[in-house]
Amino acid sequence: MSIDLSENLLSFAGWIRATRVSEILREQLWVVPTSQSIHIIAVSMVFVSGLILSIKLLRVGFHKRTLSSLVIRYTTLIYGGLLALLITGVIQTLAEPLRQLIAPVFWIKMSLIMLALLMTYMLSFKFSRANEQPGFTEARTAVSVIYAVLFISIWIAIIFCGRFIGYTYFYHL
């Protein structure tokens, strides 16, 4: 038995679009642009926070601050930004489910966000326990360089995917 995923997504998106919540969000002309604006600000906050941590991991800047102190400070901003992204993303998806759910680039973006969230958690977990580890050093290693470059690359890809959703969804209708 073969399941056509695109047919199911199209059907699901149509069902969401037919709900009263979706209708109300579409009727309020300010909701989607406001949500998109907040979404862009939250993406910027998360990206810049991740960029600051990545720069520190690369040992390029912030010489007077320890990585542990920066991780504590900026992962809080990353998690707050991700919460804002979740809320505004749900609003946008409820208001325009066809635009979001049927675009393959949307699902790529969601997968990359999950990867970035996992990487953020791993980094915060490692450095939140750093003070408890005797002899812990914040030396730059090949792993930290790979992590930093990968983290920045993932967020750049997320930003590109987010922009492409609005320009590619109609190819899949």
JSON list of C-alpha atoms in Angstrom, two decimals:
[
{"chain": "A", "resi": 1, "resn": "MET", "atom": "CA", "xyz": [0.00, 0.00, 0.00]},
{"chain": "A", "resi": 2, "resn": "SER", "atom": "CA", "xyz": [1.55, 3.25, -1.15]},
{"chain": "A", "resi": 3, "resn": "ILE", "atom": "CA", "xyz": [0.94, 6.50, 0.71]},
{"chain": "A", "resi": 4, "resn": "ASP", "atom": "CA", "xyz": [1.33, 9.69, -1.28]},
{"chain": "A", "resi": 5, "resn": "LEU", "atom": "CA", "xyz": [2.81, 12.10, 1.23]},
{"chain": "A", "resi": 6, "resn": "SER", "atom": "CA", "xyz": [2.14, 15.19, -0.89]},
{"chain": "A", "resi": 7, "resn": "GLU", "atom": "CA", "xyz": [-1.55, 14.27, -1.20]},
{"chain": "A", "resi": 8, "resn": "ASN", "atom": "CA", "xyz": [-1.80, 13.77, 2.55]},
{"chain": "A", "resi": 9, "resn": "LEU", "atom": "CA", "xyz": [-0.03, 17.06, 3.27]},
{"chain": "A", "resi": 10, "resn": "LEU", "atom": "CA", "xyz": [-2.26, 18.87, 0.80]},
{"chain": "A", "resi": 11, "resn": "SER", "atom": "CA", "xyz": [-5.33, 17.36, 2.42]},
{"chain": "A", "resi": 12, "resn": "PHE", "atom": "CA", "xyz": [-4.08, 18.21, 5.93]},
{"chain": "A", "resi": 13, "resn": "ALA", "atom": "CA", "xyz": [-3.21, 21.77, 4.90]},
{"chain": "A", "resi": 14, "resn": "GLY", "atom": "CA", "xyz": [-6.69, 22.13, 3.37]},
{"chain": "A", "resi": 15, "resn": "TRP", "atom": "CA", "xyz": [-8.25, 20.89, 6.59]},
{"chain": "A", "resi": 16, "resn": "ILE", "atom": "CA", "xyz": [-6.27, 23.42, 8.65]},
{"chain": "A", "resi": 17, "resn": "ARG", "atom": "CA", "xyz": [-7.20, 26.20, 6.24]},
{"chain": "A", "resi": 18, "resn": "ALA", "atom": "CA", "xyz": [-10.89, 25.34, 6.69]},
{"chain": "A", "resi": 19, "resn": "THR", "atom": "CA", "xyz": [-10.73, 25.74, 10.48]},
{"chain": "A", "resi": 20, "resn": "ARG", "atom": "CA", "xyz": [-12.19, 28.81, 12.15]},
{"chain": "A", "resi": 21, "resn": "VAL", "atom": "CA", "xyz": [-8.80, 29.70, 13.71]},
{"chain": "A", "resi": 22, "resn": "SER", "atom": "CA", "xyz": [-7.16, 29.81, 10.28]},
{"chain": "A", "resi": 23, "resn": "GLU", "atom": "CA", "xyz": [-10.00, 31.88, 8.92]},
{"chain": "A", "resi": 24, "resn": "ILE", "atom": "CA", "xyz": [-9.77, 34.40, 11.79]},
{"chain": "A", "resi": 25, "resn": "LEU", "atom": "CA", "xyz": [-5.99, 34.73, 11.34]},
{"chain": "A", "resi": 26, "resn": "ARG", "atom": "CA", "xyz": [-6.41, 35.37, 7.61]},
{"chain": "A", "resi": 27, "resn": "GLU", "atom": "CA", "xyz": [-9.21, 37.92, 8.17]},
{"chain": "A", "resi": 28, "resn": "GLN", "atom": "CA", "xyz": [-7.02, 40.02, 10.47]},
{"chain": "A", "resi": 29, "resn": "LEU", "atom": "CA", "xyz": [-4.77, 41.68, 7.92]},
{"chain": "A", "resi": 30, "resn": "TRP", "atom": "CA", "xyz": [-2.17, 42.67, 10.51]},
{"chain": "A", "resi": 31, "resn": "VAL", "atom": "CA", "xyz": [-1.59, 39.18, 11.97]},
{"chain": "A", "resi": 32, "resn": "VAL", "atom": "CA", "xyz": [0.60, 37.57, 9.29]},
{"chain": "A", "resi": 33, "resn": "PRO", "atom": "CA", "xyz": [2.86, 40.59, 8.59]},
{"chain": "A", "resi": 34, "resn": "THR", "atom": "CA", "xyz": [3.28, 41.22, 12.32]},
{"chain": "A", "resi": 35, "resn": "SER", "atom": "CA", "xyz": [4.04, 37.56, 12.94]},
{"chain": "A", "resi": 36, "resn": "GLN", "atom": "CA", "xyz": [6.53, 37.53, 10.08]},
{"chain": "A", "resi": 37, "resn": "SER", "atom": "CA", "xyz": [8.25, 40.65, 11.43]},
{"chain": "A", "resi": 38, "resn": "ILE", "atom": "CA", "xyz": [8.59, 39.16, 14.90]},
{"chain": "A", "resi": 39, "resn": "HIS", "atom": "CA", "xyz": [9.79, 35.93, 13.29]},
{"chain": "A", "resi": 40, "resn": "ILE", "atom": "CA", "xyz": [12.56, 37.79, 11.44]},
{"chain": "A", "resi": 41, "resn": "ILE", "atom": "CA", "xyz": [13.63, 39.60, 14.64]},
{"chain": "A", "resi": 42, "resn": "ALA", "atom": "CA", "xyz": [13.72, 36.27, 16.51]},
{"chain": "A", "resi": 43, "resn": "VAL", "atom": "CA", "xyz": [15.76, 34.63, 13.74]},
{"chain": "A", "resi": 44, "resn": "SER", "atom": "CA", "xyz": [18.20, 37.54, 13.95]},
{"chain": "A", "resi": 45, "resn": "MET", "atom": "CA", "xyz": [18.44, 37.19, 17.73]},
{"chain": "A", "resi": 46, "resn": "VAL", "atom": "CA", "xyz": [19.12, 33.45, 17.50]},
{"chain": "A", "resi": 47, "resn": "PHE", "atom": "CA", "xyz": [21.57, 33.82, 14.63]},
{"chain": "A", "resi": 48, "resn": "VAL", "atom": "CA", "xyz": [23.58, 36.60, 16.27]},
{"chain": "A", "resi": 49, "resn": "SER", "atom": "CA", "xyz": [23.67, 34.72, 19.59]},
{"chain": "A", "resi": 50, "resn": "GLY", "atom": "CA", "xyz": [24.90, 31.60, 17.80]},
{"chain": "A", "resi": 51, "resn": "LEU", "atom": "CA", "xyz": [27.39, 33.67, 15.83]},
{"chain": "A", "resi": 52, "resn": "ILE", "atom": "CA", "xyz": [28.83, 35.15, 19.02]},
{"chain": "A", "resi": 53, "resn": "LEU", "atom": "CA", "xyz": [29.25, 31.66, 20.52]},
{"chain": "A", "resi": 54, "resn": "SER", "atom": "CA", "xyz": [30.77, 30.36, 17.29]},
{"chain": "A", "resi": 55, "resn": "ILE", "atom": "CA", "xyz": [33.23, 33.25, 17.14]},
{"chain": "A", "resi": 56, "resn": "LYS", "atom": "CA", "xyz": [34.29, 32.49, 20.70]},
{"chain": "A", "resi": 57, "resn": "LEU", "atom": "CA", "xyz": [34.66, 28.79, 19.84]},
{"chain": "A", "resi": 58, "resn": "LEU", "atom": "CA", "xyz": [36.89, 29.80, 16.94]},
{"chain": "A", "resi": 59, "resn": "ARG", "atom": "CA", "xyz": [38.91, 31.96, 19.36]},
{"chain": "A", "resi": 60, "resn": "VAL", "atom": "CA", "xyz": [38.51, 35.00, 17.14]},
{"chain": "A", "resi": 61, "resn": "GLY", "atom": "CA", "xyz": [37.01, 37.43, 19.65]},
{"chain": "A", "resi": 62, "resn": "PHE", "atom": "CA", "xyz": [35.70, 38.06, 23.17]},
{"chain": "A", "resi": 63, "resn": "HIS", "atom": "CA", "xyz": [39.09, 37.34, 24.76]},
{"chain": "A", "resi": 64, "resn": "LYS", "atom": "CA", "xyz": [38.14, 38.63, 28.21]},
{"chain": "A", "resi": 65, "resn": "ARG", "atom": "CA", "xyz": [35.02, 36.49, 28.58]},
{"chain": "A", "resi": 66, "resn": "THR", "atom": "CA", "xyz": [35.04, 32.78, 29.19]},
{"chain": "A", "resi": 67, "resn": "LEU", "atom": "CA", "xyz": [33.18, 30.52, 26.82]},
{"chain": "A", "resi": 68, "resn": "SER", "atom": "CA", "xyz": [31.20, 29.17, 29.77]},
{"chain": "A", "resi": 69, "resn": "SER", "atom": "CA", "xyz": [29.88, 32.64, 30.66]},
{"chain": "A", "resi": 70, "resn": "LEU", "atom": "CA", "xyz": [28.99, 33.35, 27.03]},
{"chain": "A", "resi": 71, "resn": "VAL", "atom": "CA", "xyz": [27.25, 29.99, 26.65]},
{"chain": "A", "resi": 72, "resn": "ILE", "atom": "CA", "xyz": [25.09, 30.65, 29.71]},
{"chain": "A", "resi": 73, "resn": "ARG", "atom": "CA", "xyz": [24.21, 34.14, 28.50]},
{"chain": "A", "resi": 74, "resn": "TYR", "atom": "CA", "xyz": [23.57, 33.43, 24.83]},
{"chain": "A", "resi": 75, "resn": "THR", "atom": "CA", "xyz": [21.92, 30.01, 24.99]},
{"chain": "A", "resi": 76, "resn": "THR", "atom": "CA", "xyz": [19.23, 31.69, 27.08]},
{"chain": "A", "resi": 77, "resn": "LEU", "atom": "CA", "xyz": [18.71, 34.13, 24.21]},
{"chain": "A", "resi": 78, "resn": "ILE", "atom": "CA", "xyz": [18.76, 31.28, 21.70]},
{"chain": "A", "resi": 79, "resn": "TYR", "atom": "CA", "xyz": [16.09, 29.34, 23.61]},
{"chain": "A", "resi": 80, "resn": "GLY", "atom": "CA", "xyz": [13.96, 32.49, 24.01]},
{"chain": "A", "resi": 81, "resn": "GLY", "atom": "CA", "xyz": [14.33, 33.23, 20.31]},
{"chain": "A", "resi": 82, "resn": "LEU", "atom": "CA", "xyz": [13.40, 29.66, 19.42]},
{"chain": "A", "resi": 83, "resn": "LEU", "atom": "CA", "xyz": [10.27, 29.96, 21.56]},
{"chain": "A", "resi": 84, "resn": "ALA", "atom": "CA", "xyz": [9.32, 33.16, 19.70]},
{"chain": "A", "resi": 85, "resn": "LEU", "atom": "CA", "xyz": [10.03, 31.37, 16.40]},
{"chain": "A", "resi": 86, "resn": "LEU", "atom": "CA", "xyz": [7.78, 28.49, 17.43]},
{"chain": "A", "resi": 87, "resn": "ILE", "atom": "CA", "xyz": [4.89, 30.77, 18.37]},
{"chain": "A", "resi": 88, "resn": "THR", "atom": "CA", "xyz": [5.13, 32.97, 15.27]},
{"chain": "A", "resi": 89, "resn": "GLY", "atom": "CA", "xyz": [5.74, 29.93, 13.06]},
{"chain": "A", "resi": 90, "resn": "VAL", "atom": "CA", "xyz": [2.58, 28.23, 14.35]},
{"chain": "A", "resi": 91, "resn": "ILE", "atom": "CA", "xyz": [0.60, 31.42, 13.70]},
{"chain": "A", "resi": 92, "resn": "GLN", "atom": "CA", "xyz": [1.96, 31.63, 10.15]},
{"chain": "A", "resi": 93, "resn": "THR", "atom": "CA", "xyz": [1.27, 27.95, 9.52]},
{"chain": "A", "resi": 94, "resn": "LEU", "atom": "CA", "xyz": [-2.28, 28.21, 10.82]},
{"chain": "A", "resi": 95, "resn": "ALA", "atom": "CA", "xyz": [-2.91, 31.33, 8.73]},
{"chain": "A", "resi": 96, "resn": "GLU", "atom": "CA", "xyz": [-1.29, 30.00, 5.55]},
{"chain": "A", "resi": 97, "resn": "PRO", "atom": "CA", "xyz": [-1.06, 26.20, 5.85]},
{"chain": "A", "resi": 98, "resn": "LEU", "atom": "CA", "xyz": [-0.80, 25.54, 2.12]},
{"chain": "A", "resi": 99, "resn": "ARG", "atom": "CA", "xyz": [2.14, 27.91, 1.79]},
{"chain": "A", "resi": 100, "resn": "GLN", "atom": "CA", "xyz": [4.01, 26.25, 4.65]},
{"chain": "A", "resi": 101, "resn": "LEU", "atom": "CA", "xyz": [3.20, 22.56, 4.77]},
{"chain": "A", "resi": 102, "resn": "ILE", "atom": "CA", "xyz": [3.46, 21.58, 1.12]},
{"chain": "A", "resi": 103, "resn": "ALA", "atom": "CA", "xyz": [6.80, 23.26, 0.43]},
{"chain": "A", "resi": 104, "resn": "PRO", "atom": "CA", "xyz": [9.65, 20.73, 0.77]},
{"chain": "A", "resi": 105, "resn": "VAL", "atom": "CA", "xyz": [11.94, 23.58, 1.82]},
{"chain": "A", "resi": 106, "resn": "PHE", "atom": "CA", "xyz": [9.69, 24.07, 4.89]},
{"chain": "A", "resi": 107, "resn": "TRP", "atom": "CA", "xyz": [10.45, 20.52, 6.01]},
{"chain": "A", "resi": 108, "resn": "ILE", "atom": "CA", "xyz": [14.16, 21.00, 5.33]},
{"chain": "A", "resi": 109, "resn": "LYS", "atom": "CA", "xyz": [14.03, 24.13, 7.49]},
{"chain": "A", "resi": 110, "resn": "MET", "atom": "CA", "xyz": [12.25, 22.25, 10.31]},
{"chain": "A", "resi": 111, "resn": "SER", "atom": "CA", "xyz": [14.86, 19.48, 10.19]},
{"chain": "A", "resi": 112, "resn": "LEU", "atom": "CA", "xyz": [17.71, 21.99, 10.32]},
{"chain": "A", "resi": 113, "resn": "ILE", "atom": "CA", "xyz": [16.08, 23.78, 13.26]},
{"chain": "A", "resi": 114, "resn": "MET", "atom": "CA", "xyz": [15.88, 20.49, 15.15]},
{"chain": "A", "resi": 115, "resn": "LEU", "atom": "CA", "xyz": [19.57, 19.90, 14.43]},
{"chain": "A", "resi": 116, "resn": "ALA", "atom": "CA", "xyz": [20.46, 23.44, 15.57]},
{"chain": "A", "resi": 117, "resn": "LEU", "atom": "CA", "xyz": [18.40, 22.95, 18.74]},
{"chain": "A", "resi": 118, "resn": "LEU", "atom": "CA", "xyz": [20.22, 19.69, 19.47]},
{"chain": "A", "resi": 119, "resn": "MET", "atom": "CA", "xyz": [23.59, 21.38, 18.91]},
{"chain": "A", "resi": 120, "resn": "THR", "atom": "CA", "xyz": [22.61, 24.26, 21.21]},
{"chain": "A", "resi": 121, "resn": "TYR", "atom": "CA", "xyz": [21.53, 21.84, 23.91]},
{"chain": "A", "resi": 122, "resn": "MET", "atom": "CA", "xyz": [24.78, 19.87, 23.60]},
{"chain": "A", "resi": 123, "resn": "LEU", "atom": "CA", "xyz": [26.85, 23.04, 23.88]},
{"chain": "A", "resi": 124, "resn": "SER", "atom": "CA", "xyz": [24.92, 24.38, 26.86]},
{"chain": "A", "resi": 125, "resn": "PHE", "atom": "CA", "xyz": [25.02, 20.99, 28.58]},
{"chain": "A", "resi": 126, "resn": "LYS", "atom": "CA", "xyz": [28.78, 20.69, 28.11]},
{"chain": "A", "resi": 127, "resn": "PHE", "atom": "CA", "xyz": [29.57, 24.17, 29.41]},
{"chain": "A", "resi": 128, "resn": "SER", "atom": "CA", "xyz": [26.98, 24.27, 32.17]},
{"chain": "A", "resi": 129, "resn": "ARG", "atom": "CA", "xyz": [28.89, 21.39, 33.74]},
{"chain": "A", "resi": 130, "resn": "ALA", "atom": "CA", "xyz": [32.31, 22.89, 32.98]},
{"chain": "A", "resi": 131, "resn": "ASN", "atom": "CA", "xyz": [32.66, 24.47, 36.40]},
{"chain": "A", "resi": 132, "resn": "GLU", "atom": "CA", "xyz": [32.14, 21.07, 38.03]},
{"chain": "A", "resi": 133, "resn": "GLN", "atom": "CA", "xyz": [34.98, 19.43, 36.09]},
{"chain": "A", "resi": 134, "resn": "PRO", "atom": "CA", "xyz": [38.43, 19.84, 37.61]},
{"chain": "A", "resi": 135, "resn": "GLY", "atom": "CA", "xyz": [41.02, 20.76, 35.03]},
{"chain": "A", "resi": 136, "resn": "PHE", "atom": "CA", "xyz": [38.43, 21.71, 32.40]},
{"chain": "A", "resi": 137, "resn": "THR", "atom": "CA", "xyz": [39.92, 23.95, 29.74]},
{"chain": "A", "resi": 138, "resn": "GLU", "atom": "CA", "xyz": [38.30, 25.94, 27.00]},
{"chain": "A", "resi": 139, "resn": "ALA", "atom": "CA", "xyz": [41.05, 25.25, 24.51]},
{"chain": "A", "resi": 140, "resn": "ARG", "atom": "CA", "xyz": [40.16, 25.47, 20.85]},
{"chain": "A", "resi": 141, "resn": "THR", "atom": "CA", "xyz": [39.99, 22.00, 19.37]},
{"chain": "A", "resi": 142, "resn": "ALA", "atom": "CA", "xyz": [39.23, 20.66, 15.92]},
{"chain": "A", "resi": 143, "resn": "VAL", "atom": "CA", "xyz": [35.81, 19.61, 17.24]},
{"chain": "A", "resi": 144, "resn": "SER", "atom": "CA", "xyz": [35.02, 23.15, 18.42]},
{"chain": "A", "resi": 145, "resn": "VAL", "atom": "CA", "xyz": [36.04, 24.59, 15.05]},
{"chain": "A", "resi": 146, "resn": "ILE", "atom": "CA", "xyz": [33.86, 22.06, 13.19]},
{"chain": "A", "resi": 147, "resn": "TYR", "atom": "CA", "xyz": [31.00, 22.73, 15.61]},
{"chain": "A", "resi": 148, "resn": "ALA", "atom": "CA", "xyz": [31.25, 26.51, 15.14]},
{"chain": "A", "resi": 149, "resn": "VAL", "atom": "CA", "xyz": [31.40, 26.36, 11.33]},
{"chain": "A", "resi": 150, "resn": "LEU", "atom": "CA", "xyz": [28.58, 23.81, 11.20]},
{"chain": "A", "resi": 151, "resn": "PHE", "atom": "CA", "xyz": [26.39, 25.83, 13.57]},
{"chain": "A", "resi": 152, "resn": "ILE", "atom": "CA", "xyz": [26.80, 29.03, 11.53]},
{"chain": "A", "resi": 153, "resn": "SER", "atom": "CA", "xyz": [26.23, 27.11, 8.28]},
{"chain": "A", "resi": 154, "resn": "ILE", "atom": "CA", "xyz": [23.05, 25.50, 9.60]},
{"chain": "A", "resi": 155, "resn": "TRP", "atom": "CA", "xyz": [21.59, 28.84, 10.64]},
{"chain": "A", "resi": 156, "resn": "ILE", "atom": "CA", "xyz": [22.45, 30.41, 7.29]},
{"chain": "A", "resi": 157, "resn": "ALA", "atom": "CA", "xyz": [20.70, 27.46, 5.61]},
{"chain": "A", "resi": 158, "resn": "ILE", "atom": "CA", "xyz": [17.67, 27.92, 7.91]},
{"chain": "A", "resi": 159, "resn": "ILE", "atom": "CA", "xyz": [17.46, 31.60, 6.94]},
{"chain": "A", "resi": 160, "resn": "PHE", "atom": "CA", "xyz": [17.66, 30.76, 3.23]},
{"chain": "A", "resi": 161, "resn": "CYS", "atom": "CA", "xyz": [15.05, 28.02, 3.58]},
{"chain": "A", "resi": 162, "resn": "GLY", "atom": "CA", "xyz": [12.73, 30.40, 5.41]},
{"chain": "A", "resi": 163, "resn": "ARG", "atom": "CA", "xyz": [12.99, 32.94, 2.61]},
{"chain": "A", "resi": 164, "resn": "PHE", "atom": "CA", "xyz": [12.45, 30.31, -0.09]},
{"chain": "A", "resi": 165, "resn": "ILE", "atom": "CA", "xyz": [9.21, 28.92, 1.40]},
{"chain": "A", "resi": 166, "resn": "GLY", "atom": "CA", "xyz": [7.21, 31.84, 0.05]},
{"chain": "A", "resi": 167, "resn": "TYR", "atom": "CA", "xyz": [8.71, 31.52, -3.39]},
{"chain": "A", "resi": 168, "resn": "THR", "atom": "CA", "xyz": [8.58, 27.76, -3.96]},
{"chain": "A", "resi": 169, "resn": "TYR", "atom": "CA", "xyz": [5.38, 26.41, -2.41]},
{"chain": "A", "resi": 170, "resn": "PHE", "atom": "CA", "xyz": [3.24, 26.98, -5.51]},
{"chain": "A", "resi": 171, "resn": "TYR", "atom": "CA", "xyz": [5.44, 24.59, -7.50]},
{"chain": "A", "resi": 172, "resn": "HIS", "atom": "CA", "xyz": [4.03, 21.77, -5.40]},
{"chain": "A", "resi": 173, "resn": "LEU", "atom": "CA", "xyz": [0.32, 22.58, -5.70]}
]
